[in-house]
Tab-separated table of C-alpha atoms (C1' of nucleotides) in Angstrom:
chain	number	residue	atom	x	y	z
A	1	UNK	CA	54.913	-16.247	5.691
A	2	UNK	CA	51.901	-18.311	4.315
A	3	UNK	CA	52.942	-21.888	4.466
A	4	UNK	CA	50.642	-23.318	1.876
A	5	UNK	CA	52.946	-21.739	-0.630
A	6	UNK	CA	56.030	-23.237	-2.722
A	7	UNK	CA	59.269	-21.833	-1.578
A	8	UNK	CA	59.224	-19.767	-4.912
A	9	UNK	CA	55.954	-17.782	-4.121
A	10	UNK	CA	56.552	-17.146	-0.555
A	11	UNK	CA	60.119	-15.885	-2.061
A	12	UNK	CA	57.790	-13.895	-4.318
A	13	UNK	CA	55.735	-11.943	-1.613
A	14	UNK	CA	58.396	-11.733	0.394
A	15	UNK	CA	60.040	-9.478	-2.384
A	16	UNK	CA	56.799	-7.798	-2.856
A	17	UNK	CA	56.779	-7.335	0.605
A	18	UNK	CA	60.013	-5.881	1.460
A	19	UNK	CA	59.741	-3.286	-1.941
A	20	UNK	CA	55.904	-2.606	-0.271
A	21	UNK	CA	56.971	-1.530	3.349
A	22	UNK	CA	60.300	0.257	1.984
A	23	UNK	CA	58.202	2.216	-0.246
A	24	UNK	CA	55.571	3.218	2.670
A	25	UNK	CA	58.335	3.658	4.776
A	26	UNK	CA	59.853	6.571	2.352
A	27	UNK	CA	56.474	7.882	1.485
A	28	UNK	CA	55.909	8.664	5.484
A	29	UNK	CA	59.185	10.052	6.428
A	30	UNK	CA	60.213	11.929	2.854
A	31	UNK	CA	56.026	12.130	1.147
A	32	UNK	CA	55.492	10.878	-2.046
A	33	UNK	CA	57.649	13.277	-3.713
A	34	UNK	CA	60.106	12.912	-1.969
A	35	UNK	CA	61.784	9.741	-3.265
A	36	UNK	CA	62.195	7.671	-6.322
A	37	UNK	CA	61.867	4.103	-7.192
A	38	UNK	CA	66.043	3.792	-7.023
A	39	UNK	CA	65.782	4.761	-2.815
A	40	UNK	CA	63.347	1.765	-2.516
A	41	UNK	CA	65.010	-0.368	-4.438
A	42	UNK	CA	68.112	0.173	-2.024
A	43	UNK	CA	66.233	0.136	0.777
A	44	UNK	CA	64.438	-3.261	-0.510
A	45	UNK	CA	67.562	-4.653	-1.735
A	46	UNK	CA	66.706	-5.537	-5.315
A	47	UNK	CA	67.146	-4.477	-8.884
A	48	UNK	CA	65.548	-1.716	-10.219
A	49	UNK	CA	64.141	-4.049	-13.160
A	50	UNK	CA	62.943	-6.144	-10.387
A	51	UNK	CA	60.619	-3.202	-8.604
A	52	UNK	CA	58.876	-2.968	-12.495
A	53	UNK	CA	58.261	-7.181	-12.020
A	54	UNK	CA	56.504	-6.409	-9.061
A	55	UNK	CA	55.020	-2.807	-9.296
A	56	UNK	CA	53.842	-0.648	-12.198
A	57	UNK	CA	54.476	2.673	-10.003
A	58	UNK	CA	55.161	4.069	-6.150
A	59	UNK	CA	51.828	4.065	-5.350
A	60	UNK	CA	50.929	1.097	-6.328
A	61	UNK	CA	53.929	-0.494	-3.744
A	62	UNK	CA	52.876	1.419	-1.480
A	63	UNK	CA	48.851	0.228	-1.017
A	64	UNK	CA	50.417	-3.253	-1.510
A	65	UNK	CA	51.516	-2.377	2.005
A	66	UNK	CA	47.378	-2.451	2.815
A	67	UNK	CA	46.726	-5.501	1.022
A	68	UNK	CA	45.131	-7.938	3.651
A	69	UNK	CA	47.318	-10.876	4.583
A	70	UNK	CA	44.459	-12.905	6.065
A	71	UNK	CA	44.432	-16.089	4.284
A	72	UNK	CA	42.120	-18.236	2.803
A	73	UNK	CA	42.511	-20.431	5.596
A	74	UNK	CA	42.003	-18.065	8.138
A	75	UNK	CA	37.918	-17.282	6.181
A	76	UNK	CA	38.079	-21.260	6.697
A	77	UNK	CA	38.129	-20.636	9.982
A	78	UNK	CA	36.251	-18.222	10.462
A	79	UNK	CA	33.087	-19.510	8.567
A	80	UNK	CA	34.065	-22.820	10.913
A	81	UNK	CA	33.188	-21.450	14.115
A	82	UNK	CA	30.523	-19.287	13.541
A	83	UNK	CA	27.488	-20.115	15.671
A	84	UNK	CA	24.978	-22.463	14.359
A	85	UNK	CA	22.015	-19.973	14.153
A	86	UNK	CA	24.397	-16.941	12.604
A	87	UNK	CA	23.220	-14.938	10.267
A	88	UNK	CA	25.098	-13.677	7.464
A	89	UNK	CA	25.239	-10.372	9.266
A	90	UNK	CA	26.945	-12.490	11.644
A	91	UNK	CA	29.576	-13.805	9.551
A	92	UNK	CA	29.935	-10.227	8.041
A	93	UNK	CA	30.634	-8.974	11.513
A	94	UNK	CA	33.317	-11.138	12.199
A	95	UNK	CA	35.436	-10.882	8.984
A	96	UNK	CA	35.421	-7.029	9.389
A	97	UNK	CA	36.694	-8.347	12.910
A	98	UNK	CA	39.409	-10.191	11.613
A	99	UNK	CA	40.550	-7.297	8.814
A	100	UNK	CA	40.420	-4.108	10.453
A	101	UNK	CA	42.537	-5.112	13.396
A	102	UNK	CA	43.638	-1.497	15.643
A	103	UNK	CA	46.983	-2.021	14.111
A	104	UNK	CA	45.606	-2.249	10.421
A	105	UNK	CA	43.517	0.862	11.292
A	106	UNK	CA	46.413	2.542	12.774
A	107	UNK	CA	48.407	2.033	9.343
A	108	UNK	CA	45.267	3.030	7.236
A	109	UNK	CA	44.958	6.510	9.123
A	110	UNK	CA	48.651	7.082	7.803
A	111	UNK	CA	47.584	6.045	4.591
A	112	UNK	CA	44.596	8.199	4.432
A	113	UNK	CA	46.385	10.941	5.830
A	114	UNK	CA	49.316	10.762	3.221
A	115	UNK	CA	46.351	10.296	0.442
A	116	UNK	CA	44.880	13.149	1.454
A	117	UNK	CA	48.361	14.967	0.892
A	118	UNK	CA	49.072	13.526	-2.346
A	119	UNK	CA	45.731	12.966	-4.933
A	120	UNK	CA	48.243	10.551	-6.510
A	121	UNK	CA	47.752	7.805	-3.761
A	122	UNK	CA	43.538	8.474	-3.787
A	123	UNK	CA	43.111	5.772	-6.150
A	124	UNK	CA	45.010	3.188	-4.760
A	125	UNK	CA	43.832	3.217	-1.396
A	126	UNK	CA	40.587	2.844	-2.731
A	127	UNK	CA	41.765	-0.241	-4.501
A	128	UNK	CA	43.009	-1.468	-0.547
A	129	UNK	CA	39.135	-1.139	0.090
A	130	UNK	CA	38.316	-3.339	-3.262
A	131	UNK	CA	39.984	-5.495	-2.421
A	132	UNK	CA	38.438	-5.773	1.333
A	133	UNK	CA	35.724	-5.873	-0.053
A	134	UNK	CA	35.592	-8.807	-2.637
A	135	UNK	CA	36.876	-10.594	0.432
A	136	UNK	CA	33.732	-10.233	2.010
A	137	UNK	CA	31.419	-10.971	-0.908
A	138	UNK	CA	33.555	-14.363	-1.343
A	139	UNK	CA	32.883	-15.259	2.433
A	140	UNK	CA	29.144	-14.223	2.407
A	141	UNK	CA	28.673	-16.145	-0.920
A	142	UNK	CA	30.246	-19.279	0.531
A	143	UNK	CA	28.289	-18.449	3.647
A	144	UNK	CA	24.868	-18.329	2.129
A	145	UNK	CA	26.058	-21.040	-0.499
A	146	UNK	CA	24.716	-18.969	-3.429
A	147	UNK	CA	21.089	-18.760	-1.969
A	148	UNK	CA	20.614	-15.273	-2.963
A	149	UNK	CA	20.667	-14.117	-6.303
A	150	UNK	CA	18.996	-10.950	-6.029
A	151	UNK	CA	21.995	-9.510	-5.582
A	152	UNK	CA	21.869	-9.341	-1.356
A	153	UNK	CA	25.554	-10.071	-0.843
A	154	UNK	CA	26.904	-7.905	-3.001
A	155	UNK	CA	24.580	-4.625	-1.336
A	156	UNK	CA	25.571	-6.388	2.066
A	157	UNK	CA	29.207	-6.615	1.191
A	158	UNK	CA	29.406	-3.243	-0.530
A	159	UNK	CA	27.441	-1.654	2.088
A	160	UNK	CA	29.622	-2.312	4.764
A	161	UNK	CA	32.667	-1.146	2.996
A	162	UNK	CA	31.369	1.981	1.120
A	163	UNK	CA	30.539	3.364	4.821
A	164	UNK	CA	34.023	2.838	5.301
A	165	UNK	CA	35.497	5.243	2.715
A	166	UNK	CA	34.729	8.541	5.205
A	167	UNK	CA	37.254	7.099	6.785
A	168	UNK	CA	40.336	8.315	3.945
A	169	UNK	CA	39.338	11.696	3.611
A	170	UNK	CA	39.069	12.567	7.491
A	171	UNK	CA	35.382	13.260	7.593
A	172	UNK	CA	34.950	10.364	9.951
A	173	UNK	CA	37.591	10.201	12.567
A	174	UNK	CA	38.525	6.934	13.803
A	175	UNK	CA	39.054	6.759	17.158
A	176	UNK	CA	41.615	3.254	18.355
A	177	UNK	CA	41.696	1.820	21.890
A	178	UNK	CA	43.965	3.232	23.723
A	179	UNK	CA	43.591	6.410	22.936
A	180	UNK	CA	41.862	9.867	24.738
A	181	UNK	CA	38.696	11.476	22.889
A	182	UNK	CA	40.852	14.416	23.785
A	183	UNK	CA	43.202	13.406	21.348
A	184	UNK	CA	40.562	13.166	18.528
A	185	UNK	CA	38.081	15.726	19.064
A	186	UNK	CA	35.329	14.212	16.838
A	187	UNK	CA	36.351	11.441	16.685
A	188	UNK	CA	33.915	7.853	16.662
A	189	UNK	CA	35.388	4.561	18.249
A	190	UNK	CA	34.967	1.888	15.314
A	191	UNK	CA	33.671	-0.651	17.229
A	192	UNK	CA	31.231	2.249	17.817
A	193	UNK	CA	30.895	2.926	14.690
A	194	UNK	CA	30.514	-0.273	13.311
A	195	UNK	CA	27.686	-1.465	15.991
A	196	UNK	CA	25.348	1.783	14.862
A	197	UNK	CA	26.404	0.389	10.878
A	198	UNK	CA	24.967	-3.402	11.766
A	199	UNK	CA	21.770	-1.625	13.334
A	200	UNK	CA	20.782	-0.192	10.193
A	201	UNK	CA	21.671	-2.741	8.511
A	202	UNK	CA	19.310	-5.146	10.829
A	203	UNK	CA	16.420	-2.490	10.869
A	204	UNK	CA	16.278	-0.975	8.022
A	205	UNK	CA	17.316	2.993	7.701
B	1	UNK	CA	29.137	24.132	-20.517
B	2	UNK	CA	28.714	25.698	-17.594
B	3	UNK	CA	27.752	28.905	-17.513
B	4	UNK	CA	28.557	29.757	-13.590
B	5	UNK	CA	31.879	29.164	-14.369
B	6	UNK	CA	34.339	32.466	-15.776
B	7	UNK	CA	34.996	32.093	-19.056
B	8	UNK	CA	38.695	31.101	-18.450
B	9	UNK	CA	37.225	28.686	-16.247
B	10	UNK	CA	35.037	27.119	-19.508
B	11	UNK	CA	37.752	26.935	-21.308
B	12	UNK	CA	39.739	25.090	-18.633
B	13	UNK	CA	37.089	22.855	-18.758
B	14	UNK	CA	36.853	22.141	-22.164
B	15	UNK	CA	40.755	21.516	-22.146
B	16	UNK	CA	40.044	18.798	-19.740
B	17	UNK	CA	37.211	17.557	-21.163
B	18	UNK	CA	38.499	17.167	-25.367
B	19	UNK	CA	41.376	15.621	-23.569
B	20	UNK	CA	39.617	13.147	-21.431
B	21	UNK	CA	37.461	12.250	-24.603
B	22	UNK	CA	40.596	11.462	-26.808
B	23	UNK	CA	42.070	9.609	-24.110
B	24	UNK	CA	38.875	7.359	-23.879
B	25	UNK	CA	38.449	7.324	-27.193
B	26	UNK	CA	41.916	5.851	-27.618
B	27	UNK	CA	41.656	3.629	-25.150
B	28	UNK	CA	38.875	1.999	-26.674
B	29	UNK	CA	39.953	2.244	-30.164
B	30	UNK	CA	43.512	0.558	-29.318
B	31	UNK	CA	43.506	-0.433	-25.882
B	32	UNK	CA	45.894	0.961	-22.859
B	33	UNK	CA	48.725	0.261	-24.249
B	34	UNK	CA	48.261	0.937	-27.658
B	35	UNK	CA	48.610	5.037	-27.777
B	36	UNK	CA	50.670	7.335	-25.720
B	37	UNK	CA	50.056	10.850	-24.655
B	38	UNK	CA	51.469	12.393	-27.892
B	39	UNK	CA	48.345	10.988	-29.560
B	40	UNK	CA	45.868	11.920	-26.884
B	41	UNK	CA	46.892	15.438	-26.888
B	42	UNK	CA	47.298	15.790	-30.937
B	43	UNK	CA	43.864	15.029	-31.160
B	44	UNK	CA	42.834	16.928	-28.416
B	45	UNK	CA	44.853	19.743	-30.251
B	46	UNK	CA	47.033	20.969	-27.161
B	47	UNK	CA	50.770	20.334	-26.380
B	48	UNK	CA	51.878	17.571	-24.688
B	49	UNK	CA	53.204	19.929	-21.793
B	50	UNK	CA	49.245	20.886	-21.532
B	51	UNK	CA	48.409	17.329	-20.517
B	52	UNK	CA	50.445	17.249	-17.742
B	53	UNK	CA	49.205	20.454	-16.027
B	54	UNK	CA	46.037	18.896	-16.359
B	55	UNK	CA	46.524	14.636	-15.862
B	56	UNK	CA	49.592	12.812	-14.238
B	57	UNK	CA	48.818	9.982	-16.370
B	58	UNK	CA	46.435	8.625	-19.350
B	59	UNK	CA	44.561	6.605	-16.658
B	60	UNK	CA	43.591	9.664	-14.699
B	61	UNK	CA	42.744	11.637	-18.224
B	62	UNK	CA	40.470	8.672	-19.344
B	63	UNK	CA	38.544	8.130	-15.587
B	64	UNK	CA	38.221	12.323	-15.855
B	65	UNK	CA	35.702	11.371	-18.439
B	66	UNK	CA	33.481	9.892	-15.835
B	67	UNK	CA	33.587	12.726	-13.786
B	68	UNK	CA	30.079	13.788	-13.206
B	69	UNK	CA	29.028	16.700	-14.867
B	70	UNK	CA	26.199	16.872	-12.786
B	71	UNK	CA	26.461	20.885	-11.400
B	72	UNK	CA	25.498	21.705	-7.976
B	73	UNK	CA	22.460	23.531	-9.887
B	74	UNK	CA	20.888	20.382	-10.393
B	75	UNK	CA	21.378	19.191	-7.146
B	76	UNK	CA	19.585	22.453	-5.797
B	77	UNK	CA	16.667	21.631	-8.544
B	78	UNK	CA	16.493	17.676	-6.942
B	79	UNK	CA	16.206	19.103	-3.444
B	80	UNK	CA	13.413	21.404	-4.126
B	81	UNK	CA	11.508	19.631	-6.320
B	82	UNK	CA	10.935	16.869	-3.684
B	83	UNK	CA	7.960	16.059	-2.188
B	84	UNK	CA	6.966	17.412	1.232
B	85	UNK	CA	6.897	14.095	2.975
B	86	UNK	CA	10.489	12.426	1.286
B	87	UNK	CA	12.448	10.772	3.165
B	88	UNK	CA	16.472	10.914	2.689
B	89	UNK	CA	16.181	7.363	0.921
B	90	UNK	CA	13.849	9.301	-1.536
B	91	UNK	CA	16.595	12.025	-1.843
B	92	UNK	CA	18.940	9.163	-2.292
B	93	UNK	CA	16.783	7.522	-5.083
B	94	UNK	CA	16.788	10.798	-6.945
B	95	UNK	CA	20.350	11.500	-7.110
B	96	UNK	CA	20.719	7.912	-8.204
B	97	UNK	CA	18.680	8.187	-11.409
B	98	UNK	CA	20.152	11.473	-11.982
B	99	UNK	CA	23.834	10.111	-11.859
B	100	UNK	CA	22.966	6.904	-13.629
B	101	UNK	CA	21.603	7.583	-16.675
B	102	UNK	CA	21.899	4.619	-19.387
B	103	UNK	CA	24.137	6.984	-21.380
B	104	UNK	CA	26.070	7.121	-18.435
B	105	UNK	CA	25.809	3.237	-17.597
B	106	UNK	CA	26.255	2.541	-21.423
B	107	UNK	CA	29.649	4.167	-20.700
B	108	UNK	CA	30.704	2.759	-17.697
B	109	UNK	CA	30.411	-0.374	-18.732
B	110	UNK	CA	32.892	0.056	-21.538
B	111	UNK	CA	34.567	1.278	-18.648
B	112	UNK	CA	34.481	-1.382	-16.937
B	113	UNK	CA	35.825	-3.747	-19.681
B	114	UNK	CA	38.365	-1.774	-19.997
B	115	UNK	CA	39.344	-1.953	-16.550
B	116	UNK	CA	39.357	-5.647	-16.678
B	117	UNK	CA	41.381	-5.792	-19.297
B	118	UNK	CA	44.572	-3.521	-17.792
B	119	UNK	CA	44.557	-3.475	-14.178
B	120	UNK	CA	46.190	-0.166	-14.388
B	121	UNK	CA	42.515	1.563	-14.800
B	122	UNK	CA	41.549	-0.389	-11.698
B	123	UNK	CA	42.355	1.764	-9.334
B	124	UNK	CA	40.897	4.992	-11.219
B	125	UNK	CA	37.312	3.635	-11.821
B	126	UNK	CA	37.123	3.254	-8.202
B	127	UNK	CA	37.780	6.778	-8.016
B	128	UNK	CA	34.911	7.655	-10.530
B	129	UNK	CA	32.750	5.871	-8.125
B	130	UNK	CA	34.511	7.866	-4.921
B	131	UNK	CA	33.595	10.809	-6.767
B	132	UNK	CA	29.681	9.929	-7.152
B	133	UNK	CA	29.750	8.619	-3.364
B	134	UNK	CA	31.079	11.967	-2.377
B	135	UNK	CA	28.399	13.915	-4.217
B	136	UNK	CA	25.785	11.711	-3.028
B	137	UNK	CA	26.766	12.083	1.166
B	138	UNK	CA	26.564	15.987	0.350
B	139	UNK	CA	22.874	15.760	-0.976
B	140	UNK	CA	22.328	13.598	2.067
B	141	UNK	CA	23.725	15.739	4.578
B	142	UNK	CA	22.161	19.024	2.987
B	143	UNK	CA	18.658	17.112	2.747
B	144	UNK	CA	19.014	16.151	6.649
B	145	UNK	CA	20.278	19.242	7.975
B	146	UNK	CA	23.093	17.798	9.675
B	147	UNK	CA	20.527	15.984	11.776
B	148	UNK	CA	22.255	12.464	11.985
B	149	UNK	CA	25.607	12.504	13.910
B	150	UNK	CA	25.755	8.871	13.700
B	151	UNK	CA	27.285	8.387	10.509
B	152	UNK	CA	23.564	7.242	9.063
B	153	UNK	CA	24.582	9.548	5.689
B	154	UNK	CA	28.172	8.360	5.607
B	155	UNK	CA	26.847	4.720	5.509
B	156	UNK	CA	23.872	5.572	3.181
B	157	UNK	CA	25.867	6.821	0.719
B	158	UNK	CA	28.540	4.381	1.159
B	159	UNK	CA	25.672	1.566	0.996
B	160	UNK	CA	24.552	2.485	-2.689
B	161	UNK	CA	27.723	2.979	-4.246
B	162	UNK	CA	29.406	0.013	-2.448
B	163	UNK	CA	26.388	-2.190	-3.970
B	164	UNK	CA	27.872	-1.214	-7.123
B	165	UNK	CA	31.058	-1.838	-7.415
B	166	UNK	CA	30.376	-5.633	-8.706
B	167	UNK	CA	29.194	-4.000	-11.599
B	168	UNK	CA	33.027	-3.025	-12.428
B	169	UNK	CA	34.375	-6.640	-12.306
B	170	UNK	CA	31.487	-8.078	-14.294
B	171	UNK	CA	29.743	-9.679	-11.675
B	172	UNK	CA	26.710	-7.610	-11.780
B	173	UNK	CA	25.583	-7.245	-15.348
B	174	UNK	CA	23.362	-5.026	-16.076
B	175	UNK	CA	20.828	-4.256	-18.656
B	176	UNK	CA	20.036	-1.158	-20.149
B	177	UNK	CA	16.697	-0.248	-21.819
B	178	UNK	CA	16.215	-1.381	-25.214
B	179	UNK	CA	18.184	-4.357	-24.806
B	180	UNK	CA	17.348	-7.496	-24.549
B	181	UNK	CA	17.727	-10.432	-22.097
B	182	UNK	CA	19.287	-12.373	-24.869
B	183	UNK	CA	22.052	-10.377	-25.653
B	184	UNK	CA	23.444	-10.255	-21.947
B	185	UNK	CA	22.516	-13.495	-20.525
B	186	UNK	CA	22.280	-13.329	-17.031
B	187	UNK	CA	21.535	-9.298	-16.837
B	188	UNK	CA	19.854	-7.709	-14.466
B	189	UNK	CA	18.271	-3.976	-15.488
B	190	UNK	CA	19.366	-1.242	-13.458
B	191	UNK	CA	16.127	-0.096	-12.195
B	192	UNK	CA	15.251	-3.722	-11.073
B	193	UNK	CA	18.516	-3.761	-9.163
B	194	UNK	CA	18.535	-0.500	-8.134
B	195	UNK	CA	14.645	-2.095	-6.368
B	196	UNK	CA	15.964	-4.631	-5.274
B	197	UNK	CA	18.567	-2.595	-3.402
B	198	UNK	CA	15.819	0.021	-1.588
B	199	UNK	CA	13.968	-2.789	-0.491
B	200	UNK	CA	16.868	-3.757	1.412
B	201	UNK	CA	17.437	-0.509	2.763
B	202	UNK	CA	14.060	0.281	4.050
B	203	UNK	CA	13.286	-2.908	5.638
B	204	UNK	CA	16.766	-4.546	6.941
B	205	UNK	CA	19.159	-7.359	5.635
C	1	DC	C1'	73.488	-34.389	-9.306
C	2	DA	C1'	71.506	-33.073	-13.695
C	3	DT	C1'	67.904	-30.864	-15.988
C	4	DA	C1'	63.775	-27.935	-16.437
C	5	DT	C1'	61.409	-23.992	-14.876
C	6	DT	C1'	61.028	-19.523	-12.872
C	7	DT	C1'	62.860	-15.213	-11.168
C	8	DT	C1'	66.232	-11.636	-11.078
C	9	DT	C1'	69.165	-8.655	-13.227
C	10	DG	C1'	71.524	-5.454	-16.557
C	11	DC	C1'	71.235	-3.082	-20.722
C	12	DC	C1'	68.816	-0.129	-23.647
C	13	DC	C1'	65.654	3.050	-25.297
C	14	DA	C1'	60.984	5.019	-25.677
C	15	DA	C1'	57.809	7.396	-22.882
C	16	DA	C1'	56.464	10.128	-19.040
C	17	DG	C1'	56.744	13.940	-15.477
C	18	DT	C1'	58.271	18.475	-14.144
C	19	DG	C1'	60.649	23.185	-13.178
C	20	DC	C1'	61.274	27.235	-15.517
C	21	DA	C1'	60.579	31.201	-18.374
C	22	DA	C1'	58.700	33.027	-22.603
C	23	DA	C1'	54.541	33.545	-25.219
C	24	DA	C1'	49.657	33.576	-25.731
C	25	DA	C1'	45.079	34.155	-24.022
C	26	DT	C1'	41.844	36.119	-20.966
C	27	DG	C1'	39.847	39.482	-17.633
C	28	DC	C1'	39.414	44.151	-16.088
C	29	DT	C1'	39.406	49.166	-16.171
C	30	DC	C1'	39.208	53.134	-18.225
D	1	DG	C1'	38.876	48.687	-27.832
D	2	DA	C1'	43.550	49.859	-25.780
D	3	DG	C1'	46.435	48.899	-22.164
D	4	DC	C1'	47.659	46.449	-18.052
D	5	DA	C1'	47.341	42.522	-14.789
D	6	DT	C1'	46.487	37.785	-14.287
D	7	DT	C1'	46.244	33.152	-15.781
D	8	DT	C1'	47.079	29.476	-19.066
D	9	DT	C1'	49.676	27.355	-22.657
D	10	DT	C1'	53.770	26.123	-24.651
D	11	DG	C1'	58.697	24.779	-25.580
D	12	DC	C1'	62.905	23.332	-23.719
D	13	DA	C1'	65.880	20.653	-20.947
D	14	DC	C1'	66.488	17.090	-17.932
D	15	DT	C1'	65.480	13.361	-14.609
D	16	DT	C1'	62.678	9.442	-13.820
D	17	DT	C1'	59.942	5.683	-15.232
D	18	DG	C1'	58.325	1.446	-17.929
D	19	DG	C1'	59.152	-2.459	-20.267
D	20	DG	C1'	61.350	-5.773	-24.034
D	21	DC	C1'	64.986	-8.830	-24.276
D	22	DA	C1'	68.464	-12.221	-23.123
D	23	DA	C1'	71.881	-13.727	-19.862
D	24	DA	C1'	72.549	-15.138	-15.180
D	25	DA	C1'	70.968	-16.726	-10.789
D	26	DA	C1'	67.804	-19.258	-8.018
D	27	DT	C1'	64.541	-22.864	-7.304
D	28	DA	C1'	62.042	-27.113	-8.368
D	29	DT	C1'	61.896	-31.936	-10.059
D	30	DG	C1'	63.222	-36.598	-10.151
DNA sequence: CATATTTTTGCCCAAAGTGCAAAAATGCTC
DNA sequence: GAGCATTTTTGCACTTTGGGCAAAAATATG
């Protein structure tokens, strides 16, 4: 629950909410064709009409699901403690710190795997990574205050995230902590991952 | 056309193709929600039950449109025809200028408006950019050999295409050739940008 | 507590999505 | 090019979805 909202909005996402994780929670046990708007509904405890207020389609509930709950405040903070000599490579780092949390990457992998199942989902989890991603550009803008206009956020920003999207169709395996390379075979820690992303990005490729 | 394919394969095509124009078409002509499928596949002259074995919705039939129709032919001509001494981001910067063609870019960006204007295409541009991203990491990864295991392609790739997704929201407005500055205040040409962006790349953020 | 605003819901109907089997088109072989 | 096998298109029937509208319920304001 995000206190800086009226009672009425955090009502709001709290509906959006409950339809979101209903309707991932029926996509994972039953796949996407498996149930209909009516079983989330139930599950969600609203109307049907009320699902079409919210949602234009399944899919589109279910990457709500994925839609990053950090808040405004918490880029506030962020952008608050950084060092005093960071860089914006710095600042990058941490937000990609703060959103792909194990758990969020433990979700994702189900996503991706239930994308890769159904091409109907393929879109929308590439919106989840939009939507990341505009995140980022907003904190490195407000980071750099609008210094660069050559257009260096938005390569750093999309950068970052476009190396992500191996990720949804398998070809790069994320490996979580806590869990055996045996497990995985082939698999690439992301911290791993991400440190070998900021060294190209630093030096050049 | 293309003639690797079987004829029954051309004509498959074809299907997909007069019924990805109409959709566009449509969509421009009236806007999302001003035309249903009846009228996509009337003047795409097929029945309506044709439209489904081919698109689950009109959003998917107008992004097919995008779909690059770049063959795997050309990509074999770009990887020969390089010079001795290229480098991957050379590789890179080929593919780029074969994808983006201002025909291509004069599309997108109606595209793009589009988008804006009914979030439901959101999600399916995206995929038209998935779709480049994808063919891009293959060039890379058949132009290295296989030689980086550190995900250097994944995030090459995923650099360029990333860098343009501003481009969708408006953000990033490019210029084409044979316009002018003063019709698109605050453009940036795609070649300039497209600079910009290698400069990056070679020598670090 | 009374009133204004916003959200939820039910009702209704147009539109969309899909399994199935017949019909049409294509590919292949002789 | 005639005949047979394979694939694609189509029509039909039916369930599911999407969205306008207005009444009802919930929330905000003062």
């Amino acid at each position: 629950m995000n206190p800086k909202l009226t009672l009425r909005d955090q009502k709001k996402e709290a509906t959006a909410y409950a339809l979101s994780v209903a309707a991932f929670e029926l996509a994972l046990v039953h796949g996407m064709d498996g149930f209909i708007v009516d079983d989330v509904v139930r599950q969600a405890g609203v109307s049907r009409r009320t699902f079409a207020n919210y949602f234009s389609c399944k899919e589109e509930a279910v990457a709500e699901y994925f839609m990053n709950r950090a808040t405004s405040e918490d880029e506030n903070d962020l952008l608050a403690h950084l060092a005093p000599d960071a860089t914006p490579l710095d600042a990058l780092y941490s937000l990609l710190k703060l959103q792909f949390t194990s758990e969020f990457l433990r979700r994702l992998r189900q996503f991706a795997s239930l994308a890769n199942q159904y091409p109907s989902l393929e879109p929308y989890i590439l919106s989840v990574f939009r939507r990341l991603q505009m995140a980022a550009q907003e904190v490195l803008e407000r980071f750099t205050h609008g210094r660069y206009t050559d257009g260096y956020t938005h390569l750093l920003a999309g950068a970052v995230y476009g190396a992500f999207v191996p990720i949804l169709d398998g070809r790069l395996n994320v490996l979580l902590p806590g869990e055996s390379q045996e497990d995985r075979p082939g698999s690439v820690s992301f911290d791993q991952y991400l440190n070998s992303m900021f060294d190209y990005l630093r030096n050049g490729f």
